Amino acid sequence: MEELINIQNLSYSYGKTDVLDDISLSVKRGDFIGIIGSNGAGKSTLIKLIAGILKVQNGTVQVTDVDGQRPVISYVSQMQDKKSVNFPATVLEIVMLGLYPKIGPFKFANNTHKLRVMEALSLVGMEDFAKRLISELSGGQRQKVMLAKALVSEPDIMILDEPTTGVDKNSSLLIYETLKTINENDNITIIIISHDIKNLKKYCKSVYEIEYGKLKKYDI
């Protein structure tokens, strides 16, 4: 199986506080990985390093495909959801933003692009909300819109930070089932942070725990 992410001897600190300590991990195309750990354990730091949001301090994080190209990564976080609340845009417009890495920031979306957006919204059960303002939605609904925005770019890798926080049980299951479907049908690699150990054990192919800066396999 093609390796997309290779992490070797990764360490990271905020000032004098060590967060990650000599972590190594290999992630292959089609993997569905869950990461657990207490608050402040370094989970979000790890995925931000993988996504390229944070700069590596010590060790290496290589994210390349078999041709040496950087895969398309979609990153979904609670912070993105909070930032979207006061943004005067419709659900359709928010999800459309996910297309810009492919069509370019100054290009106009055509009917094919709009169809792709509606398909992504349909996957998360939000197609009937396309014309609603994002600010009018509940927190759980906004999370599903952010997931659709990530899906519309047809990424190689999806990285999700607590995607079901503030989401009701049925919506949470819909999100996990959607992730399972795209993982199995489209071979998209998924890395998800969550405190929902029950669903991680049910849906993920492997689960890791970060504790005291160390990454270890969690028995599922």
PDB file of C-alpha atoms in Angstrom:
ATOM      1  CA  MET A   1       0.000   0.000   0.000  1.00  0.00           C
ATOM      2  CA  GLU A   2       1.284   3.443  -0.964  1.00  0.00           C
ATOM      3  CA  GLU A   3       2.653   5.472   1.946  1.00  0.00           C
ATOM      4  CA  LEU A   4       1.398   9.072   2.064  1.00  0.00           C
ATOM      5  CA  ILE A   5       2.682  10.248   5.453  1.00  0.00           C
ATOM      6  CA  ASN A   6       5.974   9.341   7.080  1.00  0.00           C
ATOM      7  CA  ILE A   7       6.798  10.819  10.487  1.00  0.00           C
ATOM      8  CA  GLN A   8      10.170  10.142  12.069  1.00  0.00           C
ATOM      9  CA  ASN A   9      11.413  11.186  15.528  1.00  0.00           C
ATOM     10  CA  LEU A  10       9.034  14.138  15.702  1.00  0.00           C
ATOM     11  CA  SER A  11       9.251  16.368  18.773  1.00  0.00           C
ATOM     12  CA  TYR A  12       7.512  19.674  19.400  1.00  0.00           C
ATOM     13  CA  SER A  13       7.334  22.165  22.235  1.00  0.00           C
ATOM     14  CA  TYR A  14       5.619  25.432  23.087  1.00  0.00           C
ATOM     15  CA  GLY A  15       8.298  27.445  24.843  1.00  0.00           C
ATOM     16  CA  LYS A  16       9.640  25.190  27.592  1.00  0.00           C
ATOM     17  CA  THR A  17       6.633  22.871  27.497  1.00  0.00           C
ATOM     18  CA  ASP A  18       7.275  19.659  25.571  1.00  0.00           C
ATOM     19  CA  VAL A  19       4.142  18.428  23.786  1.00  0.00           C
ATOM     20  CA  LEU A  20       5.360  15.707  21.406  1.00  0.00           C
ATOM     21  CA  ASP A  21       8.360  13.539  22.207  1.00  0.00           C
ATOM     22  CA  ASP A  22      10.108  11.458  19.534  1.00  0.00           C
ATOM     23  CA  ILE A  23       6.989  10.337  17.639  1.00  0.00           C
ATOM     24  CA  SER A  24       7.172   8.120  14.555  1.00  0.00           C
ATOM     25  CA  LEU A  25       4.220   7.062  12.392  1.00  0.00           C
ATOM     26  CA  SER A  26       3.547   5.732   8.899  1.00  0.00           C
ATOM     27  CA  VAL A  27       0.185   6.412   7.232  1.00  0.00           C
ATOM     28  CA  LYS A  28      -0.772   4.669   4.001  1.00  0.00           C
ATOM     29  CA  ARG A  29      -3.350   5.519   1.351  1.00  0.00           C
ATOM     30  CA  GLY A  30      -6.741   4.273   2.483  1.00  0.00           C
ATOM     31  CA  ASP A  31      -5.917   4.247   6.195  1.00  0.00           C
ATOM     32  CA  PHE A  32      -8.630   5.371   8.627  1.00  0.00           C
ATOM     33  CA  ILE A  33      -6.838   6.411  11.802  1.00  0.00           C
ATOM     34  CA  GLY A  34      -8.240   7.694  15.079  1.00  0.00           C
ATOM     35  CA  ILE A  35      -6.190   9.627  17.626  1.00  0.00           C
ATOM     36  CA  ILE A  36      -7.204   9.962  21.268  1.00  0.00           C
ATOM     37  CA  GLY A  37      -5.666  11.596  24.308  1.00  0.00           C
ATOM     38  CA  SER A  38      -6.445  13.989  27.116  1.00  0.00           C
ATOM     39  CA  ASN A  39      -6.880  17.716  26.513  1.00  0.00           C
ATOM     40  CA  GLY A  40      -3.500  19.301  25.864  1.00  0.00           C
ATOM     41  CA  ALA A  41      -1.857  15.958  25.087  1.00  0.00           C
ATOM     42  CA  GLY A  42      -0.684  17.145  21.667  1.00  0.00           C
ATOM     43  CA  LYS A  43      -3.306  15.656  19.344  1.00  0.00           C
ATOM     44  CA  SER A  44      -4.112  18.899  17.546  1.00  0.00           C
ATOM     45  CA  THR A  45      -0.433  19.805  17.400  1.00  0.00           C
ATOM     46  CA  LEU A  46       0.340  16.528  15.632  1.00  0.00           C
ATOM     47  CA  ILE A  47      -2.305  16.922  12.940  1.00  0.00           C
ATOM     48  CA  LYS A  48      -1.404  20.581  12.393  1.00  0.00           C
ATOM     49  CA  LEU A  49       2.183  19.474  11.750  1.00  0.00           C
ATOM     50  CA  ILE A  50       0.919  16.887   9.252  1.00  0.00           C
ATOM     51  CA  ALA A  51      -1.321  19.470   7.553  1.00  0.00           C
ATOM     52  CA  GLY A  52       1.544  21.953   7.335  1.00  0.00           C
ATOM     53  CA  ILE A  53      -0.158  24.499   9.593  1.00  0.00           C
ATOM     54  CA  LEU A  54       2.700  24.312  12.101  1.00  0.00           C
ATOM     55  CA  LYS A  55       6.387  24.212  11.208  1.00  0.00           C
ATOM     56  CA  VAL A  56       8.360  21.140  12.238  1.00  0.00           C
ATOM     57  CA  GLN A  57      10.904  21.839  14.986  1.00  0.00           C
ATOM     58  CA  ASN A  58      12.649  18.489  15.402  1.00  0.00           C
ATOM     59  CA  GLY A  59      12.339  15.299  13.359  1.00  0.00           C
ATOM     60  CA  THR A  60      10.697  14.938   9.959  1.00  0.00           C
ATOM     61  CA  VAL A  61       7.169  14.923   8.536  1.00  0.00           C
ATOM     62  CA  GLN A  62       7.060  13.822   4.901  1.00  0.00           C
ATOM     63  CA  VAL A  63       3.728  14.036   3.088  1.00  0.00           C
ATOM     64  CA  THR A  64       4.187  12.809  -0.484  1.00  0.00           C
ATOM     65  CA  ASP A  65       2.596  10.329  -2.867  1.00  0.00           C
ATOM     66  CA  VAL A  66       4.333   7.679  -4.963  1.00  0.00           C
ATOM     67  CA  ASP A  67       5.217  10.314  -7.581  1.00  0.00           C
ATOM     68  CA  GLY A  68       6.787  12.615  -5.017  1.00  0.00           C
ATOM     69  CA  GLN A  69       3.903  15.095  -5.189  1.00  0.00           C
ATOM     70  CA  ARG A  70       2.169  16.539  -2.135  1.00  0.00           C
ATOM     71  CA  PRO A  71      -1.312  14.999  -1.769  1.00  0.00           C
ATOM     72  CA  VAL A  72      -4.372  17.226  -1.481  1.00  0.00           C
ATOM     73  CA  ILE A  73      -5.177  17.635   2.227  1.00  0.00           C
ATOM     74  CA  SER A  74      -8.469  18.850   3.682  1.00  0.00           C
ATOM     75  CA  TYR A  75      -8.372  19.989   7.310  1.00  0.00           C
ATOM     76  CA  VAL A  76     -11.547  20.353   9.374  1.00  0.00           C
ATOM     77  CA  SER A  77     -11.439  21.883  12.851  1.00  0.00           C
ATOM     78  CA  GLN A  78     -13.787  23.366  15.435  1.00  0.00           C
ATOM     79  CA  MET A  79     -12.021  26.708  14.942  1.00  0.00           C
ATOM     80  CA  GLN A  80     -13.092  26.803  11.296  1.00  0.00           C
ATOM     81  CA  ASP A  81     -16.671  26.253  12.425  1.00  0.00           C
ATOM     82  CA  LYS A  82     -16.485  29.147  14.908  1.00  0.00           C
ATOM     83  CA  LYS A  83     -14.956  31.491  12.327  1.00  0.00           C
ATOM     84  CA  SER A  84     -17.762  30.746   9.886  1.00  0.00           C
ATOM     85  CA  VAL A  85     -20.532  31.912  12.235  1.00  0.00           C
ATOM     86  CA  ASN A  86     -20.197  35.635  11.513  1.00  0.00           C
ATOM     87  CA  PHE A  87     -19.333  35.188   7.844  1.00  0.00           C
ATOM     88  CA  PRO A  88     -22.222  36.601   5.722  1.00  0.00           C
ATOM     89  CA  ALA A  89     -22.442  33.725   3.259  1.00  0.00           C
ATOM     90  CA  THR A  90     -24.782  30.903   2.352  1.00  0.00           C
ATOM     91  CA  VAL A  91     -24.050  27.246   2.921  1.00  0.00           C
ATOM     92  CA  LEU A  92     -23.559  26.843  -0.846  1.00  0.00           C
ATOM     93  CA  GLU A  93     -20.981  29.651  -0.911  1.00  0.00           C
ATOM     94  CA  ILE A  94     -19.079  28.248   2.077  1.00  0.00           C
ATOM     95  CA  VAL A  95     -18.806  24.789   0.520  1.00  0.00           C
ATOM     96  CA  MET A  96     -17.851  26.350  -2.816  1.00  0.00           C
ATOM     97  CA  LEU A  97     -14.722  27.727  -1.124  1.00  0.00           C
ATOM     98  CA  GLY A  98     -13.477  24.157  -0.903  1.00  0.00           C
ATOM     99  CA  LEU A  99     -13.219  24.054  -4.704  1.00  0.00           C
ATOM    100  CA  TYR A 100     -10.723  26.903  -5.013  1.00  0.00           C
ATOM    101  CA  PRO A 101      -7.605  24.741  -4.502  1.00  0.00           C
ATOM    102  CA  LYS A 102      -8.661  22.927  -7.695  1.00  0.00           C
ATOM    103  CA  ILE A 103     -10.202  25.663  -9.873  1.00  0.00           C
ATOM    104  CA  GLY A 104      -8.168  28.632  -8.624  1.00  0.00           C
ATOM    105  CA  PRO A 105      -9.218  31.552  -6.375  1.00  0.00           C
ATOM    106  CA  PHE A 106     -10.117  33.913  -9.224  1.00  0.00           C
ATOM    107  CA  LYS A 107     -12.078  31.475 -11.375  1.00  0.00           C
ATOM    108  CA  PHE A 108     -15.862  31.232 -11.564  1.00  0.00           C
ATOM    109  CA  ALA A 109     -17.537  27.962 -10.629  1.00  0.00           C
ATOM    110  CA  ASN A 110     -19.519  26.348 -13.435  1.00  0.00           C
ATOM    111  CA  ASN A 111     -22.560  24.082 -13.274  1.00  0.00           C
ATOM    112  CA  THR A 112     -20.372  20.995 -12.876  1.00  0.00           C
ATOM    113  CA  HIS A 113     -18.728  22.556  -9.829  1.00  0.00           C
ATOM    114  CA  LYS A 114     -22.104  23.488  -8.351  1.00  0.00           C
ATOM    115  CA  LEU A 115     -23.318  19.927  -8.884  1.00  0.00           C
ATOM    116  CA  ARG A 116     -20.259  18.661  -7.025  1.00  0.00           C
ATOM    117  CA  VAL A 117     -21.076  21.027  -4.147  1.00  0.00           C
ATOM    118  CA  MET A 118     -24.644  19.727  -3.950  1.00  0.00           C
ATOM    119  CA  GLU A 119     -23.372  16.137  -3.987  1.00  0.00           C
ATOM    120  CA  ALA A 120     -21.074  16.925  -1.059  1.00  0.00           C
ATOM    121  CA  LEU A 121     -23.939  18.546   0.851  1.00  0.00           C
ATOM    122  CA  SER A 122     -26.123  15.537   0.100  1.00  0.00           C
ATOM    123  CA  LEU A 123     -23.503  13.204   1.566  1.00  0.00           C
ATOM    124  CA  VAL A 124     -23.805  14.956   4.927  1.00  0.00           C
ATOM    125  CA  GLY A 125     -27.574  15.460   4.741  1.00  0.00           C
ATOM    126  CA  MET A 126     -27.436  19.235   4.243  1.00  0.00           C
ATOM    127  CA  GLU A 127     -28.602  19.662   0.637  1.00  0.00           C
ATOM    128  CA  ASP A 128     -31.854  21.342   1.755  1.00  0.00           C
ATOM    129  CA  PHE A 129     -29.858  24.059   3.537  1.00  0.00           C
ATOM    130  CA  ALA A 130     -27.839  25.211   0.518  1.00  0.00           C
ATOM    131  CA  LYS A 131     -29.406  28.681   0.375  1.00  0.00           C
ATOM    132  CA  ARG A 132     -29.456  29.261   4.135  1.00  0.00           C
ATOM    133  CA  LEU A 133     -26.968  31.622   5.752  1.00  0.00           C
ATOM    134  CA  ILE A 134     -24.263  29.760   7.649  1.00  0.00           C
ATOM    135  CA  SER A 135     -24.937  32.025  10.650  1.00  0.00           C
ATOM    136  CA  GLU A 136     -28.494  30.670  10.896  1.00  0.00           C
ATOM    137  CA  LEU A 137     -27.382  27.076  11.469  1.00  0.00           C
ATOM    138  CA  SER A 138     -26.767  25.199  14.697  1.00  0.00           C
ATOM    139  CA  GLY A 139     -23.249  24.204  15.698  1.00  0.00           C
ATOM    140  CA  GLY A 140     -23.829  20.632  14.579  1.00  0.00           C
ATOM    141  CA  GLN A 141     -25.174  21.741  11.213  1.00  0.00           C
ATOM    142  CA  ARG A 142     -22.164  24.001  10.670  1.00  0.00           C
ATOM    143  CA  GLN A 143     -19.857  21.075  11.420  1.00  0.00           C
ATOM    144  CA  LYS A 144     -21.549  19.079   8.668  1.00  0.00           C
ATOM    145  CA  VAL A 145     -21.158  22.012   6.272  1.00  0.00           C
ATOM    146  CA  MET A 146     -17.428  22.152   7.068  1.00  0.00           C
ATOM    147  CA  LEU A 147     -17.226  18.428   6.334  1.00  0.00           C
ATOM    148  CA  ALA A 148     -18.938  18.987   2.971  1.00  0.00           C
ATOM    149  CA  LYS A 149     -16.453  21.794   2.239  1.00  0.00           C
ATOM    150  CA  ALA A 150     -13.617  19.359   2.909  1.00  0.00           C
ATOM    151  CA  LEU A 151     -15.176  16.664   0.730  1.00  0.00           C
ATOM    152  CA  VAL A 152     -15.817  18.891  -2.281  1.00  0.00           C
ATOM    153  CA  SER A 153     -12.095  19.299  -3.003  1.00  0.00           C
ATOM    154  CA  GLU A 154     -11.819  15.499  -3.493  1.00  0.00           C
ATOM    155  CA  PRO A 155      -8.811  15.260  -1.146  1.00  0.00           C
ATOM    156  CA  ASP A 156      -6.307  12.442  -0.825  1.00  0.00           C
ATOM    157  CA  ILE A 157      -6.153  12.997   2.929  1.00  0.00           C
ATOM    158  CA  MET A 158      -8.811  14.299   5.315  1.00  0.00           C
ATOM    159  CA  ILE A 159      -7.728  15.482   8.756  1.00  0.00           C
ATOM    160  CA  LEU A 160     -10.515  16.139  11.233  1.00  0.00           C
ATOM    161  CA  ASP A 161     -10.226  17.690  14.694  1.00  0.00           C
ATOM    162  CA  GLU A 162     -13.252  16.751  16.839  1.00  0.00           C
ATOM    163  CA  PRO A 163     -15.726  16.845  13.909  1.00  0.00           C
ATOM    164  CA  THR A 164     -18.680  15.612  15.995  1.00  0.00           C
ATOM    165  CA  THR A 165     -18.350  18.022  18.929  1.00  0.00           C
ATOM    166  CA  GLY A 166     -21.705  19.700  19.554  1.00  0.00           C
ATOM    167  CA  VAL A 167     -23.441  17.318  17.155  1.00  0.00           C
ATOM    168  CA  ASP A 168     -26.423  15.182  18.202  1.00  0.00           C
ATOM    169  CA  LYS A 169     -26.144  11.392  18.199  1.00  0.00           C
ATOM    170  CA  ASN A 170     -27.869  10.828  14.847  1.00  0.00           C
ATOM    171  CA  SER A 171     -25.804  13.520  13.113  1.00  0.00           C
ATOM    172  CA  SER A 172     -22.646  12.114  14.670  1.00  0.00           C
ATOM    173  CA  LEU A 173     -23.413   8.669  13.263  1.00  0.00           C
ATOM    174  CA  LEU A 174     -24.132  10.227   9.859  1.00  0.00           C
ATOM    175  CA  ILE A 175     -20.716  11.889   9.884  1.00  0.00           C
ATOM    176  CA  TYR A 176     -18.942   8.650  10.793  1.00  0.00           C
ATOM    177  CA  GLU A 177     -20.909   6.684   8.193  1.00  0.00           C
ATOM    178  CA  THR A 178     -20.036   9.322   5.578  1.00  0.00           C
ATOM    179  CA  LEU A 179     -16.361   9.080   6.469  1.00  0.00           C
ATOM    180  CA  LYS A 180     -16.528   5.292   6.288  1.00  0.00           C
ATOM    181  CA  THR A 181     -18.164   5.454   2.849  1.00  0.00           C
ATOM    182  CA  ILE A 182     -15.616   7.821   1.308  1.00  0.00           C
ATOM    183  CA  ASN A 183     -12.773   5.884   2.911  1.00  0.00           C
ATOM    184  CA  GLU A 184     -13.968   2.604   1.425  1.00  0.00           C
ATOM    185  CA  ASN A 185     -15.281   3.863  -1.933  1.00  0.00           C
ATOM    186  CA  ASP A 186     -12.764   6.607  -2.742  1.00  0.00           C
ATOM    187  CA  ASN A 187      -9.755   5.275  -0.797  1.00  0.00           C
ATOM    188  CA  ILE A 188      -9.399   8.629   0.980  1.00  0.00           C
ATOM    189  CA  THR A 189      -7.002   8.533   3.909  1.00  0.00           C
ATOM    190  CA  ILE A 190      -8.656   9.808   7.087  1.00  0.00           C
ATOM    191  CA  ILE A 191      -7.082  10.958  10.343  1.00  0.00           C
ATOM    192  CA  ILE A 192      -9.560  11.923  13.036  1.00  0.00           C
ATOM    193  CA  ILE A 193      -9.137  13.304  16.549  1.00  0.00           C
ATOM    194  CA  SER A 194     -12.001  12.563  18.900  1.00  0.00           C
ATOM    195  CA  HIS A 195     -12.912  11.732  22.486  1.00  0.00           C
ATOM    196  CA  ASP A 196     -15.603   9.420  21.112  1.00  0.00           C
ATOM    197  CA  ILE A 197     -13.657   6.218  21.680  1.00  0.00           C
ATOM    198  CA  LYS A 198     -16.690   4.011  21.016  1.00  0.00           C
ATOM    199  CA  ASN A 199     -17.141   5.232  17.446  1.00  0.00           C
ATOM    200  CA  LEU A 200     -13.402   5.410  16.782  1.00  0.00           C
ATOM    201  CA  LYS A 201     -13.127   1.731  17.707  1.00  0.00           C
ATOM    202  CA  LYS A 202     -16.132   0.951  15.499  1.00  0.00           C
ATOM    203  CA  TYR A 203     -15.119   2.866  12.370  1.00  0.00           C
ATOM    204  CA  CYS A 204     -11.333   3.303  12.396  1.00  0.00           C
ATOM    205  CA  LYS A 205      -8.913   0.699  11.105  1.00  0.00           C
ATOM    206  CA  SER A 206      -6.436   1.679  13.826  1.00  0.00           C
ATOM    207  CA  VAL A 207      -6.448   3.986  16.849  1.00  0.00           C
ATOM    208  CA  TYR A 208      -3.483   5.697  18.504  1.00  0.00           C
ATOM    209  CA  GLU A 209      -3.193   7.425  21.862  1.00  0.00           C
ATOM    210  CA  ILE A 210      -0.946  10.345  22.763  1.00  0.00           C
ATOM    211  CA  GLU A 211       0.099  10.287  26.404  1.00  0.00           C
ATOM    212  CA  TYR A 212       2.929  12.249  27.996  1.00  0.00           C
ATOM    213  CA  GLY A 213       4.116  13.237  24.525  1.00  0.00           C
ATOM    214  CA  LYS A 214       4.388   9.653  23.287  1.00  0.00           C
ATOM    215  CA  LEU A 215       2.311   8.006  20.562  1.00  0.00           C
ATOM    216  CA  LYS A 216       1.231   4.424  21.144  1.00  0.00           C
ATOM    217  CA  LYS A 217      -1.159   1.993  19.477  1.00  0.00           C
ATOM    218  CA  TYR A 218      -4.514   1.756  21.234  1.00  0.00           C
ATOM    219  CA  ASP A 219      -6.019  -1.721  21.452  1.00  0.00           C
ATOM    220  CA  ILE A 220      -9.307  -1.889  19.517  1.00  0.00           C
TER     221      ILE A 220
END
